[in-house]
Amino acid sequence: MTLSDVFDQLAYGEFNKIFLGEDGAIPQNSWNRIIAHINLGLTELYKRFDLKQVEIPIEVVEGTLDYDLKGGGDFIELLHVFNSDNVEIPLNNRVTAINKEWGAAQAVVDRVHTNVPSVLSVNAQMIPQVLTAVYKAGHVPIPKIADDEIDGFDLSGVQIDLPVTYLEALLYFIASRIFNPLDLSNVAGRQPFHSGNNYYSKYEAAC
């Protein structure tokens, strides 16, 4: 899926009756505005769904208890931690079927937790080893288009890091952001209607 695909869907769909969809295309001077909303929508979808997982090695060194997980810049949430024998270590003292395989003493020694979401903390008694941390990762951000590059810029050359099955939800999220600052629409004989809230409800339903 490309940036051109999203822009076309918005222009012919959600934006077709406002200035952002005039002539069946989003005006160039609004491209970066829409890209900002797309990036935020991608962030929300990646937070909500398990769309990408990343495995990183954590070398446990004697005397060091805390290990930063945000080195790659795409960290959202720690999901699993495995020891050097590829056995999952209960995270934050969660009781799982896996930790029933261990004795109580071993469970204490191998305990890991996250007092800070992006920092893995280990027990002081853990022996030096290489752990494997698996975390939920975020999307690849779409960069802003420079002013001197916008003329002739090929939107179809920008890939969006999202499965096409989530396109509808993304479109509704973007529309909710665009329409929320607008006034309520009043139709004779009907209650006032807020398009932004309506699109956000559609986004929630699509999720």
GROMACS .gro file of N, CA and C in nm, residues 5 19 25 27-28 40 44 47 62 71 80 108 127 151 199-200:
model
   48
    5ASP      N    1  -0.228   0.554  -0.267
    5ASP     CA    2  -0.351   0.477  -0.243
    5ASP      C    3  -0.436   0.543  -0.136
   19PHE      N    4  -1.297   2.081   0.072
   19PHE     CA    5  -1.191   2.135  -0.012
   19PHE      C    6  -1.074   2.038  -0.029
   25ALA      N    7  -0.856   1.513  -0.596
   25ALA     CA    8  -0.718   1.502  -0.549
   25ALA      C    9  -0.696   1.596  -0.431
   27PRO      N   10  -0.506   1.871  -0.238
   27PRO     CA   11  -0.415   1.978  -0.280
   27PRO      C   12  -0.274   1.958  -0.224
   28GLN      N   13  -0.174   1.994  -0.302
   28GLN     CA   14  -0.035   1.977  -0.260
   28GLN      C   15  -0.005   2.047  -0.128
   40LEU      N   16  -0.006   0.957   1.278
   40LEU     CA   17  -0.073   0.938   1.406
   40LEU      C   18  -0.167   0.819   1.402
   44GLU      N   19  -0.156   0.474   1.635
   44GLU     CA   20  -0.269   0.421   1.712
   44GLU      C   21  -0.299   0.276   1.676
   47LYS      N   22  -0.029   0.050   1.818
   47LYS     CA   23  -0.045   0.035   1.963
   47LYS      C   24  -0.158  -0.063   1.995
   62GLU      N   25   2.708  -0.885   3.488
   62GLU     CA   26   2.709  -0.880   3.634
   62GLU      C   27   2.722  -0.735   3.681
   71GLY      N   28   1.644   0.121   2.195
   71GLY     CA   29   1.756   0.152   2.106
   71GLY      C   30   1.715   0.168   1.961
   80HIS      N   31   0.755  -1.051   2.558
   80HIS     CA   32   0.810  -1.175   2.611
   80HIS      C   33   0.959  -1.159   2.637
  108VAL      N   34   1.265  -1.703   4.120
  108VAL     CA   35   1.309  -1.579   4.183
  108VAL      C   36   1.437  -1.529   4.120
  127ILE      N   37   2.234  -1.503   3.662
  127ILE     CA   38   2.368  -1.529   3.610
  127ILE      C   39   2.385  -1.459   3.476
  151ASP      N   40   0.667   1.965  -0.581
  151ASP     CA   41   0.625   1.967  -0.721
  151ASP      C   42   0.681   1.844  -0.793
  199TYR      N   43  -1.704   0.973   1.245
  199TYR     CA   44  -1.594   0.898   1.184
  199TYR      C   45  -1.513   0.823   1.289
  200TYR      N   46  -1.501   0.882   1.408
  200TYR     CA   47  -1.427   0.810   1.513
  200TYR      C   48  -1.504   0.684   1.556
   0.00000   0.00000   0.00000
